[in-house]
GROMACS .gro file of C-alpha atoms in nm:
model
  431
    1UNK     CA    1  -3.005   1.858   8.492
    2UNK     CA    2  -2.836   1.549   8.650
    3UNK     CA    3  -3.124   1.326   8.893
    4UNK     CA    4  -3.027   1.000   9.040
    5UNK     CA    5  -3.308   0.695   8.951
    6UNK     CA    6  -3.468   0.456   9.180
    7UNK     CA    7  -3.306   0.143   9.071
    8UNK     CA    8  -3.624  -0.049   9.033
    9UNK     CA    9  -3.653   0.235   8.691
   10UNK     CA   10  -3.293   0.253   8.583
   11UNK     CA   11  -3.412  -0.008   8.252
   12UNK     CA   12  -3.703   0.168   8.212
   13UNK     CA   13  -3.544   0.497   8.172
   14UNK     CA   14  -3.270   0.361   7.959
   15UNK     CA   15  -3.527   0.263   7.768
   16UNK     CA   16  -3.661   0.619   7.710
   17UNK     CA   17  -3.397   0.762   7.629
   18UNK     CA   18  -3.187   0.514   7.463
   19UNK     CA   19  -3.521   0.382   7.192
   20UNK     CA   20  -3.694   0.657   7.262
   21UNK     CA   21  -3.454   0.917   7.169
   22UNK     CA   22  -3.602   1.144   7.472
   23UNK     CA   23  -3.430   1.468   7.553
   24UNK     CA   24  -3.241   1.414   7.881
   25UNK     CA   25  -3.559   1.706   7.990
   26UNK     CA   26  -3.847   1.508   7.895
   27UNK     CA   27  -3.701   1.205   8.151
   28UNK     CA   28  -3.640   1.467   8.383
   29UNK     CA   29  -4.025   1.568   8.362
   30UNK     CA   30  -4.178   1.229   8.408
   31UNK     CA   31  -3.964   1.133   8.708
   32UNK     CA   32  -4.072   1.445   8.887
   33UNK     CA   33  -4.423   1.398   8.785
   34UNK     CA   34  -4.352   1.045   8.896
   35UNK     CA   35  -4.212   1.133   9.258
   36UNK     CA   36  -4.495   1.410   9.267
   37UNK     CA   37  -4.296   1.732   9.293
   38UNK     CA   38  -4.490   1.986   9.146
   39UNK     CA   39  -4.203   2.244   9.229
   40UNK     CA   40  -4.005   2.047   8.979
   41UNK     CA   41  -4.254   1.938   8.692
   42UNK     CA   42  -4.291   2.340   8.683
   43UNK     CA   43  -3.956   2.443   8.684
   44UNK     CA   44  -3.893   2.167   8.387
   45UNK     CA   45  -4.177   2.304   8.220
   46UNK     CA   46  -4.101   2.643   8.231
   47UNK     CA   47  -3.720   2.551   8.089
   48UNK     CA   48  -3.894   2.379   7.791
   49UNK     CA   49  -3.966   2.055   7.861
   50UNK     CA   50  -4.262   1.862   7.658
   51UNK     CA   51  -4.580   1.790   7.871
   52UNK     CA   52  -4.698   1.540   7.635
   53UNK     CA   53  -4.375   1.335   7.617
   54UNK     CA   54  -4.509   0.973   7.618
   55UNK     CA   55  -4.358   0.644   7.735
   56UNK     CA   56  -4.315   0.379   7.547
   57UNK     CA   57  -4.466   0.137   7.786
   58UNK     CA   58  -4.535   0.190   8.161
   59UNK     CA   59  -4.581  -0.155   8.378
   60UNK     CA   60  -4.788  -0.114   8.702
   61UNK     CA   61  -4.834  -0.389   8.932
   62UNK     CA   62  -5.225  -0.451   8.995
   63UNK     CA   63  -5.419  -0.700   9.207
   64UNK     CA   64  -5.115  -0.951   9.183
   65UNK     CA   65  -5.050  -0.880   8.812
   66UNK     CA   66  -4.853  -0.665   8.597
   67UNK     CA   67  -5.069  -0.419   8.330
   68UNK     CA   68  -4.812  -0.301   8.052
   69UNK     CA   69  -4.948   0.053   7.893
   70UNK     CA   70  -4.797   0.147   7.594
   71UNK     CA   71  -4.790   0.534   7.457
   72UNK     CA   72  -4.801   0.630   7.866
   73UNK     CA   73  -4.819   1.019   7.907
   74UNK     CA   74  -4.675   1.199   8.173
   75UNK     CA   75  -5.065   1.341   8.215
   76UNK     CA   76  -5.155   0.955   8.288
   77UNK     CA   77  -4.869   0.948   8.539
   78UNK     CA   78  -4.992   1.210   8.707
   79UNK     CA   79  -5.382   1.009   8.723
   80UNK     CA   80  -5.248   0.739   8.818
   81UNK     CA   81  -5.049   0.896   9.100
   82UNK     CA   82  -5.358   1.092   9.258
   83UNK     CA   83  -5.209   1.415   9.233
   84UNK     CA   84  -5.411   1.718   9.161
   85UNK     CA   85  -5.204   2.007   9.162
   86UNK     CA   86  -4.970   1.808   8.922
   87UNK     CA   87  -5.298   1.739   8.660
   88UNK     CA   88  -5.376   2.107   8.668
   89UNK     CA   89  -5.033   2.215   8.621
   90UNK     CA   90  -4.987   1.992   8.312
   91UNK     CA   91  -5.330   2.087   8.176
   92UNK     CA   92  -5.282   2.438   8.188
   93UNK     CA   93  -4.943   2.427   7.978
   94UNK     CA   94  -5.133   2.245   7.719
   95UNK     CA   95  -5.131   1.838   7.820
   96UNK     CA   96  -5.392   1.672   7.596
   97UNK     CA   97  -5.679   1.585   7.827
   98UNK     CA   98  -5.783   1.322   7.640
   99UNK     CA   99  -5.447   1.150   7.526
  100UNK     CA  100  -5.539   0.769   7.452
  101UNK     CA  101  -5.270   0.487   7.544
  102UNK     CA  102  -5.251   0.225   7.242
  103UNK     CA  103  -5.565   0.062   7.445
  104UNK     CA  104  -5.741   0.424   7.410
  105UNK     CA  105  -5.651   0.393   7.815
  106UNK     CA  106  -5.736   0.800   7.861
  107UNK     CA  107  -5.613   0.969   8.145
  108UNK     CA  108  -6.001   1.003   8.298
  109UNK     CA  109  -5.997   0.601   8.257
  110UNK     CA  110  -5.731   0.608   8.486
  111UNK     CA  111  -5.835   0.854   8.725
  112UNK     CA  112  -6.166   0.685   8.763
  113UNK     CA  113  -6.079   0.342   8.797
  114UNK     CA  114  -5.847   0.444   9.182
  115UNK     CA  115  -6.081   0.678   9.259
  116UNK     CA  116  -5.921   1.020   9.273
  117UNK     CA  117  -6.229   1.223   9.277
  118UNK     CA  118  -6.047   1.503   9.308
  119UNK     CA  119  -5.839   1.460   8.991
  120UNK     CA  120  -6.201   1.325   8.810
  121UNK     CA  121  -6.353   1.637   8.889
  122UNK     CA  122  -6.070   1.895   8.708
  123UNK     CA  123  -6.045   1.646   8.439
  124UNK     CA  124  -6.414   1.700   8.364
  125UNK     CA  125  -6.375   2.070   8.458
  126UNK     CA  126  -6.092   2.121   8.185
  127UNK     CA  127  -6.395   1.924   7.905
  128UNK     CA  128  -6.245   1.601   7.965
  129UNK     CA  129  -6.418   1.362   7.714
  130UNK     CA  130  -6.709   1.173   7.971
  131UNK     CA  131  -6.714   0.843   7.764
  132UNK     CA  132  -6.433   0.764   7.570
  133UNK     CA  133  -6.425   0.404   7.497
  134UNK     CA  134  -6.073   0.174   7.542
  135UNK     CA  135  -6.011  -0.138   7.357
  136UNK     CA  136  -6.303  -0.319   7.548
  137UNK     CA  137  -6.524  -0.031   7.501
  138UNK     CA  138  -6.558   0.034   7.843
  139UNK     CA  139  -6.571   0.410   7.937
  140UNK     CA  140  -6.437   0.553   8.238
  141UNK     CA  141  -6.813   0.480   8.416
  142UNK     CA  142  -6.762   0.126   8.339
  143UNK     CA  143  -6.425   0.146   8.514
  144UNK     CA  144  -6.529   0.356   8.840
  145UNK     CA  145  -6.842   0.081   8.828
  146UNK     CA  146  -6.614  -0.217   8.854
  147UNK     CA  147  -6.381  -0.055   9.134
  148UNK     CA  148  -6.630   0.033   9.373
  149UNK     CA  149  -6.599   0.412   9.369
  150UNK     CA  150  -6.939   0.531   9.440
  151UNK     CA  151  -6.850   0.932   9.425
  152UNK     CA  152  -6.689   0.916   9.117
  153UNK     CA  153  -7.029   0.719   8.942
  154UNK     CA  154  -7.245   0.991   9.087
  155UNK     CA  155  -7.027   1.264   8.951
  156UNK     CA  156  -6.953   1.119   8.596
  157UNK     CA  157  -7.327   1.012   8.534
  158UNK     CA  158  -7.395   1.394   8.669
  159UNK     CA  159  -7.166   1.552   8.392
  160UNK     CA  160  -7.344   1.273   8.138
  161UNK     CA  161  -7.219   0.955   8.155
  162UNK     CA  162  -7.403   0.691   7.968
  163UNK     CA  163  -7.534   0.454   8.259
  164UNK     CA  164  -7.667   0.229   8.013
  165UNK     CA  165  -7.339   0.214   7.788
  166UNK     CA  166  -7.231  -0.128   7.653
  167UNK     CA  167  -6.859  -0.243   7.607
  168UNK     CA  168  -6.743  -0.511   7.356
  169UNK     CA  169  -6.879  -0.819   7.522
  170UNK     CA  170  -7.196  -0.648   7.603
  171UNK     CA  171  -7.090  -0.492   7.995
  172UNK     CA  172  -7.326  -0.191   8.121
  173UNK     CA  173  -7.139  -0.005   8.409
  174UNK     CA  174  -7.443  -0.215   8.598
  175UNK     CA  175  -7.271  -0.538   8.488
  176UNK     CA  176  -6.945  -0.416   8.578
  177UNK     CA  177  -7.041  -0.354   8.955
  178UNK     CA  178  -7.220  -0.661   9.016
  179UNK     CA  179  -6.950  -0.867   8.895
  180UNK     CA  180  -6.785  -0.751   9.158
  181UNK     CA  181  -7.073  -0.705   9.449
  182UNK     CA  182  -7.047  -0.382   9.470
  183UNK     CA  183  -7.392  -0.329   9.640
  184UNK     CA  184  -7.336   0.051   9.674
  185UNK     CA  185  -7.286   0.108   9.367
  186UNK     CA  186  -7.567  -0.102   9.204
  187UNK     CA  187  -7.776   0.117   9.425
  188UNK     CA  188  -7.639   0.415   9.291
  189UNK     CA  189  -7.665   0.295   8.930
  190UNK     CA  190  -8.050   0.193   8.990
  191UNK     CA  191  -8.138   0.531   9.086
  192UNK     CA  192  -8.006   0.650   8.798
  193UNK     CA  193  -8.223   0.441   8.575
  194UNK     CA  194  -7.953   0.166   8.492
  195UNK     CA  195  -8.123  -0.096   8.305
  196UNK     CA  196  -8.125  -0.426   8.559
  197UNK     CA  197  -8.219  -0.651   8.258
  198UNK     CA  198  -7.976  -0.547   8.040
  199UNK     CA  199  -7.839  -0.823   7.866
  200UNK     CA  200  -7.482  -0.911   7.773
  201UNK     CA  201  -7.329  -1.123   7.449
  202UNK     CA  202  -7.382  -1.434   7.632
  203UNK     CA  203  -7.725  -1.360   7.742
  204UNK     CA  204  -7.660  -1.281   8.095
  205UNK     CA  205  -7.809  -0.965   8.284
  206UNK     CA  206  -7.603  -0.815   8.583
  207UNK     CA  207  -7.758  -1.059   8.848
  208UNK     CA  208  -7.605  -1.369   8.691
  209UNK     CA  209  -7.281  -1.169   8.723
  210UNK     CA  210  -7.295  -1.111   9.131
  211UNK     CA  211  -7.396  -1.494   9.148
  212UNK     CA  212  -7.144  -1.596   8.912
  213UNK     CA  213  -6.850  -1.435   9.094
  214UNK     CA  214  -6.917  -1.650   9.423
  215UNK     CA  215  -6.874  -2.023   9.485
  216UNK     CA  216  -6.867  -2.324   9.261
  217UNK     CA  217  -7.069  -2.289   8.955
  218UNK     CA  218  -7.161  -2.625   8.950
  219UNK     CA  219  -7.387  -2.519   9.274
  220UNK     CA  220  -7.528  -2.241   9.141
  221UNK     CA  221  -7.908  -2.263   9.068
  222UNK     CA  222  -8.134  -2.089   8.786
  223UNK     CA  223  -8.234  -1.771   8.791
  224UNK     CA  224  -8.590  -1.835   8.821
  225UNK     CA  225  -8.562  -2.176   9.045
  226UNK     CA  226  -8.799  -2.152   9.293
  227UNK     CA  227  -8.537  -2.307   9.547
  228UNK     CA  228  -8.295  -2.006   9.518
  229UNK     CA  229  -8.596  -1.787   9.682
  230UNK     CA  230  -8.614  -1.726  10.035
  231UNK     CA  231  -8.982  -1.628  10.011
  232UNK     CA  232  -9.099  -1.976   9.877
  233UNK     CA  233  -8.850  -2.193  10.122
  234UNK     CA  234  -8.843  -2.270  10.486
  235UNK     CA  235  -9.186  -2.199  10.708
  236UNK     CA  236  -8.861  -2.034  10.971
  237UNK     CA  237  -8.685  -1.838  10.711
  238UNK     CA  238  -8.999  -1.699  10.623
  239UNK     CA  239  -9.123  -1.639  10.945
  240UNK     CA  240  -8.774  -1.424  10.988
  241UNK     CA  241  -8.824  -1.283  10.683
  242UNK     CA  242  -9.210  -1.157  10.764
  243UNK     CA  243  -9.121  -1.028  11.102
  244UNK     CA  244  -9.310  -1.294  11.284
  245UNK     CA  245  -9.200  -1.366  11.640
  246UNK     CA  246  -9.456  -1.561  11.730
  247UNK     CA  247  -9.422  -1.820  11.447
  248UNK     CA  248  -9.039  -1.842  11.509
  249UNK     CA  249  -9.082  -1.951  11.860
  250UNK     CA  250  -9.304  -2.193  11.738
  251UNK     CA  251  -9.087  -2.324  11.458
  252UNK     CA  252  -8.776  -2.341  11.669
  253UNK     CA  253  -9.012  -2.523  11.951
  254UNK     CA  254  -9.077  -2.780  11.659
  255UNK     CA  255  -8.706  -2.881  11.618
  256UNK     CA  256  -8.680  -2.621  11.327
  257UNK     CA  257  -8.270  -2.593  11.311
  258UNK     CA  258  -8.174  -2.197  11.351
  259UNK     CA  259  -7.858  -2.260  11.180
  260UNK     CA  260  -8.006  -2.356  10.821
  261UNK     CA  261  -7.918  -2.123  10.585
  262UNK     CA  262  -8.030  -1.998  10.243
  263UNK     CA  263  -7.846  -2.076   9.940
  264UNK     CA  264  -7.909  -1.770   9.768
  265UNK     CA  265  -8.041  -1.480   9.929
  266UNK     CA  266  -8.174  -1.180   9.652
  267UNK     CA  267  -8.205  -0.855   9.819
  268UNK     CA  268  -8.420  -0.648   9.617
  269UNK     CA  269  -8.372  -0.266   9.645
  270UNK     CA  270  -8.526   0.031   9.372
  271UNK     CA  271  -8.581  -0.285   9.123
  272UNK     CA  272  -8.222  -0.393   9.158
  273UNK     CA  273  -8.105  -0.700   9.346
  274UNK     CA  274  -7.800  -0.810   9.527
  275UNK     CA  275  -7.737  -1.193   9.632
  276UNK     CA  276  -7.544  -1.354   9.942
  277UNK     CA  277  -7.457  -1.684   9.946
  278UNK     CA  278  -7.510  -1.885  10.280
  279UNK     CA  279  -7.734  -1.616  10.387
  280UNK     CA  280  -7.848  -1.719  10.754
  281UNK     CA  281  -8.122  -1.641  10.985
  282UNK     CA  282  -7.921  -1.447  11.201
  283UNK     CA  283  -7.835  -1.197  10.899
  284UNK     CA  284  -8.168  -1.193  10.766
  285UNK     CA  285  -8.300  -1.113  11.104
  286UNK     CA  286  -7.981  -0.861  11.131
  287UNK     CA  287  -8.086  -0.756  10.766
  288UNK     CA  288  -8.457  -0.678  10.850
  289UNK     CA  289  -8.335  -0.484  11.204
  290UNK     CA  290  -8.533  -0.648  11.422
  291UNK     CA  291  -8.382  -0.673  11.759
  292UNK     CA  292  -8.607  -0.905  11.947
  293UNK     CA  293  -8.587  -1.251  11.620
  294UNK     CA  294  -8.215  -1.167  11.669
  295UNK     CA  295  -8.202  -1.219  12.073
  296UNK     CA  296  -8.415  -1.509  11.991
  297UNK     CA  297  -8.217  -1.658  11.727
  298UNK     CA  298  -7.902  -1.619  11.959
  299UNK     CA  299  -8.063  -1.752  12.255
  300UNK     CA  300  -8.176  -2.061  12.033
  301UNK     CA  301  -7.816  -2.152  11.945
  302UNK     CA  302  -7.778  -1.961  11.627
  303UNK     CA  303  -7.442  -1.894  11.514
  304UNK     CA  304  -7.333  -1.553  11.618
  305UNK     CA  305  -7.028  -1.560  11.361
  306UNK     CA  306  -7.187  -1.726  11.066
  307UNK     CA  307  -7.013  -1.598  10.714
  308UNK     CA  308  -7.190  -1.577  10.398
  309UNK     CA  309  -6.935  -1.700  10.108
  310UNK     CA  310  -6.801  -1.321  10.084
  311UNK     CA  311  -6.703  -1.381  10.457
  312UNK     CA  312  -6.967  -1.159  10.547
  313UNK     CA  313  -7.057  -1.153  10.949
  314UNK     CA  314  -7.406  -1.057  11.113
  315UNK     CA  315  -7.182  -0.805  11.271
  316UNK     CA  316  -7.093  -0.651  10.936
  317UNK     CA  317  -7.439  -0.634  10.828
  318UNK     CA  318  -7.514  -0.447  11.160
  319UNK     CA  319  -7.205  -0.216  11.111
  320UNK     CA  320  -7.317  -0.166  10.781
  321UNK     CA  321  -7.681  -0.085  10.802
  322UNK     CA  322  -7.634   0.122  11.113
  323UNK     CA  323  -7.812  -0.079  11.397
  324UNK     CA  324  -7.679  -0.014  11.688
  325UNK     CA  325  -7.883  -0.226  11.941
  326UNK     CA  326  -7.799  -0.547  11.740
  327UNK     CA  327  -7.439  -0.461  11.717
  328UNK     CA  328  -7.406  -0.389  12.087
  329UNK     CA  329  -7.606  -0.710  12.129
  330UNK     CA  330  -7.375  -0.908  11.860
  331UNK     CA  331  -7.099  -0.800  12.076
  332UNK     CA  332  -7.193  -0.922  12.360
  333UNK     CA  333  -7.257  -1.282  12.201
  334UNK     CA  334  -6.883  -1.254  12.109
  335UNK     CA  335  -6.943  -1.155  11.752
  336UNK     CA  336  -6.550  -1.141  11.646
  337UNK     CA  337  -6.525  -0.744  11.601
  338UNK     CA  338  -6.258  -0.819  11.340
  339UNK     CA  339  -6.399  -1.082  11.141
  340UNK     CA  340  -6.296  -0.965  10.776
  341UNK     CA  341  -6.457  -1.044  10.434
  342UNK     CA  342  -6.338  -1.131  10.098
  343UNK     CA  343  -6.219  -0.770  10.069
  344UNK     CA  344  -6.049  -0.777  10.417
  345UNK     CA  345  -6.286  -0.531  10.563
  346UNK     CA  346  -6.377  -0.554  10.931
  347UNK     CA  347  -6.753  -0.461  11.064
  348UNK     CA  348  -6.481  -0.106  11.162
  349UNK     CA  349  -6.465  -0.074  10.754
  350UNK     CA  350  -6.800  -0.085  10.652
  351UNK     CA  351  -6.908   0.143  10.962
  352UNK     CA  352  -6.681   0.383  10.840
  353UNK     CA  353  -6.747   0.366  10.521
  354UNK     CA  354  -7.134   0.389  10.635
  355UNK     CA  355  -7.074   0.691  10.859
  356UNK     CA  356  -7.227   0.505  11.136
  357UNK     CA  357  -7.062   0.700  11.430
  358UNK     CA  358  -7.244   0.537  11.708
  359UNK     CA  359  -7.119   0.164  11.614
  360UNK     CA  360  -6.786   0.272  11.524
  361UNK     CA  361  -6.787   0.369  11.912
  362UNK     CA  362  -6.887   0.038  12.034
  363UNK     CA  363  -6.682  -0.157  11.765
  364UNK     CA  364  -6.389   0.049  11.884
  365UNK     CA  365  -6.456   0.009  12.270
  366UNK     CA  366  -6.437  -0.362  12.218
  367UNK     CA  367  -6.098  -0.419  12.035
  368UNK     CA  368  -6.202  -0.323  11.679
  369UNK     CA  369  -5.827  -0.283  11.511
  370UNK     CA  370  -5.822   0.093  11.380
  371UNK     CA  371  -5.583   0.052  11.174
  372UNK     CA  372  -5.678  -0.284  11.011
  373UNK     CA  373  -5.565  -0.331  10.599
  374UNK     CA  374  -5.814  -0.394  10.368
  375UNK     CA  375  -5.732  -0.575  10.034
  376UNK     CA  376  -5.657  -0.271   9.884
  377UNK     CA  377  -5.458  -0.109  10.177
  378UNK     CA  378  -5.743   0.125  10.286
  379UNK     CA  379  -5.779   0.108  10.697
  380UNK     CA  380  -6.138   0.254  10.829
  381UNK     CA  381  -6.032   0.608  10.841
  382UNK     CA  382  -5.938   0.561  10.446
  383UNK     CA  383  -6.311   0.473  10.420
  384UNK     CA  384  -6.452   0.687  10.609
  385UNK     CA  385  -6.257   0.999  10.391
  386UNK     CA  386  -6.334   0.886  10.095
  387UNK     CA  387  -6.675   0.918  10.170
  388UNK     CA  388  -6.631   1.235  10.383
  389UNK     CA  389  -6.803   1.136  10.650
  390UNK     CA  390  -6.628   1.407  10.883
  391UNK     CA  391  -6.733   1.298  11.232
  392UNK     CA  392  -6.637   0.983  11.128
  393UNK     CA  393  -6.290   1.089  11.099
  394UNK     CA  394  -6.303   1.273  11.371
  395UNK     CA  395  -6.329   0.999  11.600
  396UNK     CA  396  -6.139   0.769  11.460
  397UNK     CA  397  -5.830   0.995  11.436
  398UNK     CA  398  -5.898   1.092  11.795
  399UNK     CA  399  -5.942   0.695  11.910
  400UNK     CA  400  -5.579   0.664  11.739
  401UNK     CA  401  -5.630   0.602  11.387
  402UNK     CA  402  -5.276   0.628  11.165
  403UNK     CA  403  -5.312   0.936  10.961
  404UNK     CA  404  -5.059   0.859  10.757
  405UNK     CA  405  -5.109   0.481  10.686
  406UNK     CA  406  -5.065   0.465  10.282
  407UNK     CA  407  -5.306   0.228  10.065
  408UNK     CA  408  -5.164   0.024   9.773
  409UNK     CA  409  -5.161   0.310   9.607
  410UNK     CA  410  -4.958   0.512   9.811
  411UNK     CA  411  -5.283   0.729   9.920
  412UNK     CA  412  -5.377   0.853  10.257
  413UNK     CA  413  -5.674   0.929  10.394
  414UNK     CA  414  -5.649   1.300  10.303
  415UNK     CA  415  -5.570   1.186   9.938
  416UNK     CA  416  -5.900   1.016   9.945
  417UNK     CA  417  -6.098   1.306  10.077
  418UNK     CA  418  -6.270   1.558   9.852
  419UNK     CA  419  -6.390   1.802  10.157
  420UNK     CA  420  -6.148   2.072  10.206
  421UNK     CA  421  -6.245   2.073  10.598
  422UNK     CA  422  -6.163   1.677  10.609
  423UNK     CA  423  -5.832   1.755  10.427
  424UNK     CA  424  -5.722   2.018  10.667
  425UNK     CA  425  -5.826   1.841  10.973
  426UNK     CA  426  -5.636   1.513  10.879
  427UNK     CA  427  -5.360   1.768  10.796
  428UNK     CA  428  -5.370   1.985  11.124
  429UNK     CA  429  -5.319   1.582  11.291
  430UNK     CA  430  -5.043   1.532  11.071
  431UNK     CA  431  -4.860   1.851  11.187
   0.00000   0.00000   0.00000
């Protein structure tokens, strides 16, 4: 069979077949397994062709960087690609489920760490090992952890994933989120009895890890320094904190700056924690939901657009929590509906991903950009279906949402989407 190659692969399949001494078939296989024709990888399959033909070394670009896998499979390909109906098809003409890349990079590492919950859940279906460790000991929890992919934690703790699993330098999956602020996640791991004390080879438990990976360490403060806590700091941020209208009118009557913010704000939730830097009034009063400290605050001068060092906005601490009042009221302060964090999300993005229909509405009536790129490439409607949050979709497909915008990793919303009925209504759009 005679295929032409994308030029960006000629080397790399000269390289196959020239070192490699691959069969002219087995190259055939992993570019159709590559360009996802599943027409293809069976027709090679049925003529012969090996399904656990390896690569030498596969490079794939990543967060700015290049990641060079050596011993690739075409079973990985298909992981790393998102594609379901390819996995099954390899599986069931005898692809090893639990082929290891020299790194012992398996092919549920892969699917774990971009979130194809899909592809995670036949891989564990077909007695896909749950914790197989790579180089760095991390198992494919650690990996879903540390990406932010909150479905695919559930399910792999679910089928007996070791929440409390260490890797070489002494990462949980807990550690692993929080070095990345995942909040969602650390919630998800906390529920499911993740240690939150948990110590790693340089002594540090997964707190120190969410403070560590914002701002200049040489402004960081002790874990147990009374100045990093709210509760023991300003008489206003503690009347915000308690609820206390009264005492903030009097406190802002005594000259009491509503602009001062907190250098480290601990959220404690289920006997985890998650920290914001340059925390403000305005968010803790958005944080607590109380409507009334908020008008006050705004009234007072407080900054409506104040960002935390992740870039985070009252307005996406509204969006995210679901409080619709304060976002209308936000709004109307001229809260920038498209402020974006570190991650690129909007207040649209974590709505989405939130399933808060009612703000989406209002964030959407007021210029909120449905089609805005996060880091990753995911727009709000990539949020909201990977979450299945149908109504979600729904409305932002019918507002004008691009069905077929593609993330980094080539993925559409429908890609994203484990619900059957969310993957036939963005389909039914699509035709």
């Amino acid at each position: 069979m005679v295929f032409t190659m994308k030029t960006t692969f000629i080397g790399l399949w000269i390289l196959l077949i020239s070192t490699l001494g691959w069969s002219q078939a087995g190259a055939d296989l992993f570019k159709a397994v590559q360009d996802d024709d599943d027409e293809l990888v069976t027709g090679l399959i049925d003529e012969g062709a090996n399904v656990n033909t390896k690569l030498k070394m596969r490079e794939i670009k990543y967060k700015g960087t290049v990641d060079r896998h050596y011993s690739w499979t075409l079973l990985h390909e298909a992981c790393y690609k998102g594609n379901k109906e390819i996995v099954e098809i390899l599986l069931a003409n005898g692809a090893h489920i639990n082929a290891r890349t020299v790194s012992n990079w398996t092919p549920l590492h892969e699917a774990s760490s971009n979130g194809y919950f899909e592809v995670v859940q036949v891989l564990i279906k077909n007695k896909a090992e749950i914790d197989p460790a790579n180089l760095n000991d991390w198992t494919p929890l650690h990996t879903a952890a540390h990406e932010g992919h909150g479905k695919i934690v559930r399910l792999l703790i679910e089928n007996g994933a070791q929440v409390n699993k260490k890797g070489k330098y002494g990462w949980t999956p807990l550690h692993a989120a929080s070095s990345e602020n995942h909040r969602e996640i650390i919630k998800i791991l906390i529920e499911k009895g993740a240690n939150i004390y948990s110590k790693d080879k340089d002594g540090r438990i997964p707190s120190d890890l969410a403070k560590n990976n914002i701002g200049d360490s040489s402004k960081r403060l002790e874990p147990n320094s009374k100045k990093e806590n709210p509760q023991i700091g300003s008489e206003l941020f503690k009347a915000v904190q308690g609820e206390n209208e009264d005492e903030v009118k009097r406190l802002i009557k005594e000259g009491i700056d509503v602009n001062e913010k907190v250098k480290i704000r601990r959220i404690e939730y289920k006997g985890g924690k998650d920290e914001h830097y340059d925390w403000s009034l305005l968010h803790e009063a958005v944080f607590k939901g109380n409507y009334d400290i908020v008008n006050l605050l705004l009234e007072k001068g407080a900054e409506v657009n104040s960002q935390t060092t992740s870039g985070w906005t009252p307005l996406h601490q509204a969006s995210s929590d679901g409080h619709v009042k304060i976002s209308q009221l936000l709004i109307e302060k001229k809260a920038r509906v498209n402020a974006k964090n570190l991650y690129g999300w909007t207040p649209l993005h974590s709505a989405a991903h939130q399933g808060h229909s009612e703000i989406a509405l209002i964030l959407i009536k007021h210029g909120a950009d449905l089609n805005s790129r996060g880091k990753r490439g995911w727009t709000p409607l990539h949020a909201a279906a990977s979450e299945d949050h149908k109504d979600m979709v729904k409305i932002l497909i019918d507002k004008g949402a691009n069905i077929n915008s593609k993330s980094n990793h080539g993925k559409t919303a429908a890609d994203l989407a484990s619900r059957k009925d969310i993957k036939k209504l963005l389909a039914d759009k699509t035709d």
